[in-house]
mmCIF file of C-alpha atoms and ligand atoms in Angstrom:
data_model
loop_
_atom_site.group_PDB
_atom_site.id
_atom_site.type_symbol
_atom_site.label_atom_id
_atom_site.label_comp_id
_atom_site.label_asym_id
_atom_site.label_seq_id
_atom_site.Cartn_x
_atom_site.Cartn_y
_atom_site.Cartn_z
ATOM 1 C CA MET A 1 8.972 0.249 20.765
ATOM 2 C CA GLU A 2 5.210 0.165 20.183
ATOM 3 C CA ILE A 3 3.535 -0.695 16.865
ATOM 4 C CA ARG A 4 -0.002 0.678 16.821
ATOM 5 C CA PRO A 5 -2.665 2.178 14.544
ATOM 6 C CA ALA A 6 -1.967 5.812 13.658
ATOM 7 C CA ARG A 7 -3.892 8.683 15.248
ATOM 8 C CA MET A 8 -4.565 12.204 13.986
ATOM 9 C CA GLY A 9 -1.877 13.657 16.262
ATOM 10 C CA ASP A 10 0.766 11.451 14.592
ATOM 11 C CA ILE A 11 0.281 12.982 11.138
ATOM 12 C CA PRO A 12 2.824 15.851 11.296
ATOM 13 C CA ALA A 13 5.583 13.429 12.367
ATOM 14 C CA MET A 14 4.542 10.901 9.713
ATOM 15 C CA ALA A 15 4.604 13.572 7.006
ATOM 16 C CA GLU A 16 8.074 14.639 8.097
ATOM 17 C CA LEU A 17 9.343 11.052 8.029
ATOM 18 C CA ILE A 18 7.859 10.237 4.618
ATOM 19 C CA ASN A 19 8.900 13.505 3.014
ATOM 20 C CA TYR A 20 12.448 13.203 4.378
ATOM 21 C CA HIS A 21 12.845 10.021 2.312
ATOM 22 C CA ALA A 22 10.828 11.421 -0.613
ATOM 23 C CA GLU A 23 13.261 14.330 -0.912
ATOM 24 C CA ARG A 24 16.007 11.741 -1.348
ATOM 25 C CA GLY A 25 14.108 10.046 -4.184
ATOM 26 C CA ARG A 26 13.176 6.926 -2.184
ATOM 27 C CA MET A 27 9.381 7.233 -2.136
ATOM 28 C CA LEU A 28 6.472 9.517 -3.057
ATOM 29 C CA HIS A 29 5.759 12.736 -1.156
ATOM 30 C CA ARG A 30 2.582 12.793 0.929
ATOM 31 C CA SER A 31 0.789 15.925 2.055
ATOM 32 C CA ARG A 32 -0.691 16.239 5.526
ATOM 33 C CA ALA A 33 -4.133 16.455 3.891
ATOM 34 C CA TYR A 34 -3.549 13.098 2.159
ATOM 35 C CA LEU A 35 -2.422 11.526 5.446
ATOM 36 C CA TYR A 36 -5.285 12.902 7.550
ATOM 37 C CA GLU A 37 -7.798 11.455 5.060
ATOM 38 C CA ARG A 38 -6.140 8.035 5.213
ATOM 39 C CA VAL A 39 -5.115 7.916 8.876
ATOM 40 C CA ARG A 40 -7.110 4.720 9.425
ATOM 41 C CA ASN A 41 -4.942 2.875 6.885
ATOM 42 C CA PHE A 42 -1.718 3.640 8.756
ATOM 43 C CA TRP A 43 0.310 1.935 11.442
ATOM 44 C CA VAL A 44 3.087 3.722 13.252
ATOM 45 C CA CYS A 45 6.076 2.777 15.359
ATOM 46 C CA GLN A 46 6.416 4.870 18.511
ATOM 47 C CA MET A 47 9.579 5.011 20.628
ATOM 48 C CA ASP A 48 9.164 6.988 23.842
ATOM 49 C CA SER A 49 7.084 9.897 22.549
ATOM 50 C CA TRP A 50 8.576 9.846 19.001
ATOM 51 C CA ILE A 51 7.054 8.459 15.810
ATOM 52 C CA VAL A 52 9.957 6.662 14.128
ATOM 53 C CA GLY A 53 8.192 4.684 11.406
ATOM 54 C CA CYS A 54 4.950 4.371 9.493
ATOM 55 C CA CYS A 55 3.298 2.185 6.885
ATOM 56 C CA ALA A 56 -0.155 1.982 5.279
ATOM 57 C CA LEU A 57 -2.289 -0.797 3.903
ATOM 58 C CA GLU A 58 -4.848 0.730 1.573
ATOM 59 C CA PRO A 59 -7.849 -1.344 0.443
ATOM 60 C CA VAL A 60 -8.020 -1.148 -3.367
ATOM 61 C CA TRP A 61 -10.429 -3.604 -4.914
ATOM 62 C CA THR A 62 -12.382 -6.768 -3.940
ATOM 63 C CA ASP A 63 -9.737 -8.720 -1.952
ATOM 64 C CA LEU A 64 -6.747 -6.557 -2.930
ATOM 65 C CA GLY A 65 -4.767 -4.074 -0.825
ATOM 66 C CA GLU A 66 -1.710 -1.897 -1.431
ATOM 67 C CA LEU A 67 1.129 -1.513 1.028
ATOM 68 C CA LYS A 68 2.421 2.040 0.770
ATOM 69 C CA SER A 69 4.299 4.886 2.411
ATOM 70 C CA LEU A 70 6.617 2.638 4.430
ATOM 71 C CA ALA A 71 9.224 4.830 6.091
ATOM 72 C CA VAL A 72 11.602 4.295 9.007
ATOM 73 C CA GLN A 73 13.697 7.022 10.609
ATOM 74 C CA GLU A 74 17.109 7.020 8.915
ATOM 75 C CA ASP A 75 19.253 6.372 12.013
ATOM 76 C CA LEU A 76 16.978 3.530 13.200
ATOM 77 C CA ARG A 77 16.977 1.514 9.977
ATOM 78 C CA GLY A 78 18.006 -2.149 10.217
ATOM 79 C CA GLN A 79 16.487 -2.729 13.671
ATOM 80 C CA GLY A 80 13.303 -4.551 12.667
ATOM 81 C CA ILE A 81 10.967 -1.535 12.616
ATOM 82 C CA GLY A 82 10.090 -1.957 8.916
ATOM 83 C CA ARG A 83 9.338 -5.636 9.502
ATOM 84 C CA ALA A 84 7.123 -4.908 12.517
ATOM 85 C CA LEU A 85 5.168 -2.254 10.597
ATOM 86 C CA ILE A 86 4.588 -4.582 7.642
ATOM 87 C CA GLU A 87 3.439 -7.352 9.967
ATOM 88 C CA GLY A 88 1.019 -4.922 11.662
ATOM 89 C CA CYS A 89 -0.421 -3.866 8.308
ATOM 90 C CA LEU A 90 -0.740 -7.431 6.997
ATOM 91 C CA GLU A 91 -2.505 -8.545 10.177
ATOM 92 C CA ALA A 92 -4.941 -5.633 9.824
ATOM 93 C CA GLY A 93 -5.504 -6.664 6.196
ATOM 94 C CA ARG A 94 -6.299 -10.251 7.177
ATOM 95 C CA ARG A 95 -8.901 -8.976 9.642
ATOM 96 C CA ILE A 96 -10.854 -7.304 6.827
ATOM 97 C CA ASP A 97 -10.423 -10.244 4.412
ATOM 98 C CA ILE A 98 -7.770 -8.752 2.195
ATOM 99 C CA LYS A 99 -6.267 -11.781 0.495
ATOM 100 C CA ARG A 100 -3.600 -10.228 -1.750
ATOM 101 C CA VAL A 101 -1.301 -7.304 -1.099
ATOM 102 C CA PHE A 102 0.859 -5.535 -3.659
ATOM 103 C CA CYS A 103 3.405 -2.771 -3.489
ATOM 104 C CA LEU A 104 5.255 -0.573 -5.973
ATOM 105 C CA THR A 105 8.791 0.096 -4.849
ATOM 106 C CA ARG A 106 12.446 0.591 -5.664
ATOM 107 C CA GLU A 107 13.297 -1.639 -2.651
ATOM 108 C CA ALA A 108 12.198 -4.926 -4.246
ATOM 109 C CA ALA A 109 14.749 -7.021 -2.308
ATOM 110 C CA PHE A 110 13.362 -5.751 0.993
ATOM 111 C CA PHE A 111 9.813 -6.877 0.119
ATOM 112 C CA GLU A 112 11.029 -10.205 -1.303
ATOM 113 C CA ASN A 113 12.240 -10.980 2.257
ATOM 114 C CA PHE A 114 8.571 -11.078 3.266
ATOM 115 C CA GLY A 115 7.510 -13.448 0.455
ATOM 116 C CA PHE A 116 6.408 -10.783 -2.028
ATOM 117 C CA ALA A 117 7.007 -11.947 -5.629
ATOM 118 C CA ARG A 118 7.524 -9.723 -8.653
ATOM 119 C CA LEU A 119 4.677 -9.396 -11.110
ATOM 120 C CA GLU A 120 4.070 -7.508 -14.327
ATOM 121 C CA ARG A 121 2.696 -4.085 -13.541
ATOM 122 C CA ASN A 122 -0.075 -4.413 -16.134
ATOM 123 C CA LYS A 123 -1.554 -7.322 -14.114
ATOM 124 C CA LEU A 124 -2.650 -4.798 -11.460
ATOM 125 C CA PRO A 125 -6.093 -3.177 -11.764
ATOM 126 C CA HIS A 126 -6.273 0.153 -13.585
ATOM 127 C CA LYS A 127 -7.408 1.876 -10.366
ATOM 128 C CA VAL A 128 -3.899 1.387 -8.941
ATOM 129 C CA TRP A 129 -2.426 4.064 -11.161
ATOM 130 C CA SER A 130 -4.223 7.007 -9.518
ATOM 131 C CA ASP A 131 -1.012 7.894 -7.647
ATOM 132 C CA CYS A 132 0.945 8.089 -10.894
ATOM 133 C CA VAL A 133 -0.986 10.989 -12.402
ATOM 134 C CA ASN A 134 0.960 13.639 -10.501
ATOM 135 C CA CYS A 135 4.263 11.794 -10.257
ATOM 136 C CA PRO A 136 7.196 13.668 -11.816
ATOM 137 C CA VAL A 137 8.719 10.470 -13.218
ATOM 138 C CA LYS A 138 5.487 8.889 -14.453
ATOM 139 C CA ASP A 139 6.837 8.456 -17.996
ATOM 140 C CA ASN A 140 10.084 6.996 -16.760
ATOM 141 C CA CYS A 141 8.973 4.968 -13.750
ATOM 142 C CA ASP A 142 11.524 2.605 -12.192
ATOM 143 C CA GLU A 143 9.283 1.139 -9.500
ATOM 144 C CA ILE A 144 8.856 -2.635 -9.377
ATOM 145 C CA ALA A 145 5.478 -4.269 -8.660
ATOM 146 C CA LEU A 146 5.374 -7.104 -6.131
ATOM 147 C CA LEU A 147 2.505 -9.214 -4.822
ATOM 148 C CA LEU A 148 1.970 -11.294 -1.666
ATOM 149 C CA ASP A 149 -0.823 -13.825 -1.114
ATOM 150 C CA LEU A 150 -1.929 -13.563 2.509
HETATM 151 C C1 LIG B 201 13.171 0.077 3.491
HETATM 152 C C2 LIG B 201 12.937 0.376 4.970
HETATM 153 C C3 LIG B 201 11.479 0.648 5.223
HETATM 154 C C4 LIG B 201 13.381 -0.865 5.773
HETATM 155 O O1 LIG B 201 13.039 -0.662 7.151
HETATM 156 P P1 LIG B 201 14.001 -1.217 8.296
HETATM 157 O O2 LIG B 201 13.382 -0.947 9.606
HETATM 158 O O3 LIG B 201 15.367 -0.683 8.052
HETATM 159 O O4 LIG B 201 13.978 -2.773 7.953
HETATM 160 P P2 LIG B 201 14.076 -3.988 9.012
HETATM 161 O O5 LIG B 201 15.177 -3.674 9.981
HETATM 162 O O6 LIG B 201 12.746 -4.290 9.574
HETATM 163 O O7 LIG B 201 14.530 -5.163 8.055
HETATM 164 C C5 LIG B 201 13.731 -6.331 7.825
HETATM 165 C C6 LIG B 201 14.542 -7.282 6.976
HETATM 166 O O8 LIG B 201 14.784 -6.702 5.686
HETATM 167 C C7 LIG B 201 16.194 -6.624 5.434
HETATM 168 N N1 LIG B 201 16.413 -5.339 4.722
HETATM 169 C C8 LIG B 201 16.386 -4.107 5.249
HETATM 170 N N2 LIG B 201 16.562 -3.175 4.272
HETATM 171 C C9 LIG B 201 16.730 -3.868 3.125
HETATM 172 C C10 LIG B 201 16.947 -3.498 1.779
HETATM 173 N N3 LIG B 201 17.039 -2.200 1.427
HETATM 174 N N4 LIG B 201 17.046 -4.473 0.843
HETATM 175 C C11 LIG B 201 16.959 -5.790 1.197
HETATM 176 N N5 LIG B 201 16.728 -6.195 2.453
HETATM 177 C C12 LIG B 201 16.620 -5.258 3.410
HETATM 178 C C13 LIG B 201 16.853 -6.663 6.799
HETATM 179 O O9 LIG B 201 18.144 -7.175 6.717
HETATM 180 C C14 LIG B 201 15.912 -7.572 7.560
HETATM 181 O O10 LIG B 201 16.171 -8.923 7.268
HETATM 182 P P3 LIG B 201 16.248 -10.028 8.446
HETATM 183 O O11 LIG B 201 14.963 -9.903 9.211
HETATM 184 O O12 LIG B 201 16.385 -11.313 7.703
HETATM 185 O O13 LIG B 201 17.424 -9.637 9.256
HETATM 186 C C15 LIG B 201 13.784 1.584 5.467
HETATM 187 O O14 LIG B 201 15.116 1.354 5.144
HETATM 188 C C16 LIG B 201 13.339 2.918 4.888
HETATM 189 O O15 LIG B 201 12.589 3.657 5.515
HETATM 190 N N6 LIG B 201 13.831 3.255 3.671
HETATM 191 C C17 LIG B 201 13.515 4.519 3.040
HETATM 192 C C18 LIG B 201 12.109 4.561 2.520
HETATM 193 C C19 LIG B 201 11.819 3.410 1.577
HETATM 194 O O16 LIG B 201 12.617 3.038 0.730
HETATM 195 N N7 LIG B 201 10.617 2.831 1.754
HETATM 196 C C20 LIG B 201 10.186 1.688 0.954
HETATM 197 C C21 LIG B 201 9.616 2.166 -0.313
HETATM 198 S S1 LIG B 201 7.859 1.988 -0.405
#
């Protein structure tokens, strides 16, 4: 298993992985166009020649970053891939002086394992809500905000 920065050629597999979970209501859909534009924010997990996980750390504001689009192939969950991807992203964040990382998720317990603590969503900068504009459940959002000090 190799954890490495994503490359352009990984995008179709990443889109498939993310949208598989999105169709089951676990995360937001991402288009290939969205992923190509942000490829430098992503880390992937490669097994043999397959992409089996991905995660992004997106710089947001001053020292703040957002962890997003974390997805692991269904039949490989529970084997440490999610953890390795988060660690890759956090290390990349430290290298560019990101000091705080937040995420919006329905899997709060998973992120609490890594030291993320819940916070009120309105404590996050306004800019964070750009993703919400096109979300079908924006008026009835059940995602929890969590923050980690690096
Ligand atoms: C959530 C997800 C990314 C976890 O990835 P994973 O590779 O299965 O997780 P790992 O095996 O690295 O688990 C790391 C730790 O978290 C724990 N964990 C895993 N899933 C968990 C969950 N849903 N809730 C609480 N803890 C969880 C594991 O037990 C493990 O703990 P340990 O190290 O003390 O043994 C994966 O299940 C997934 O792709 N889910 C669908 C998409 C999704 O919900 N993404 C997150 C929303 S942004």
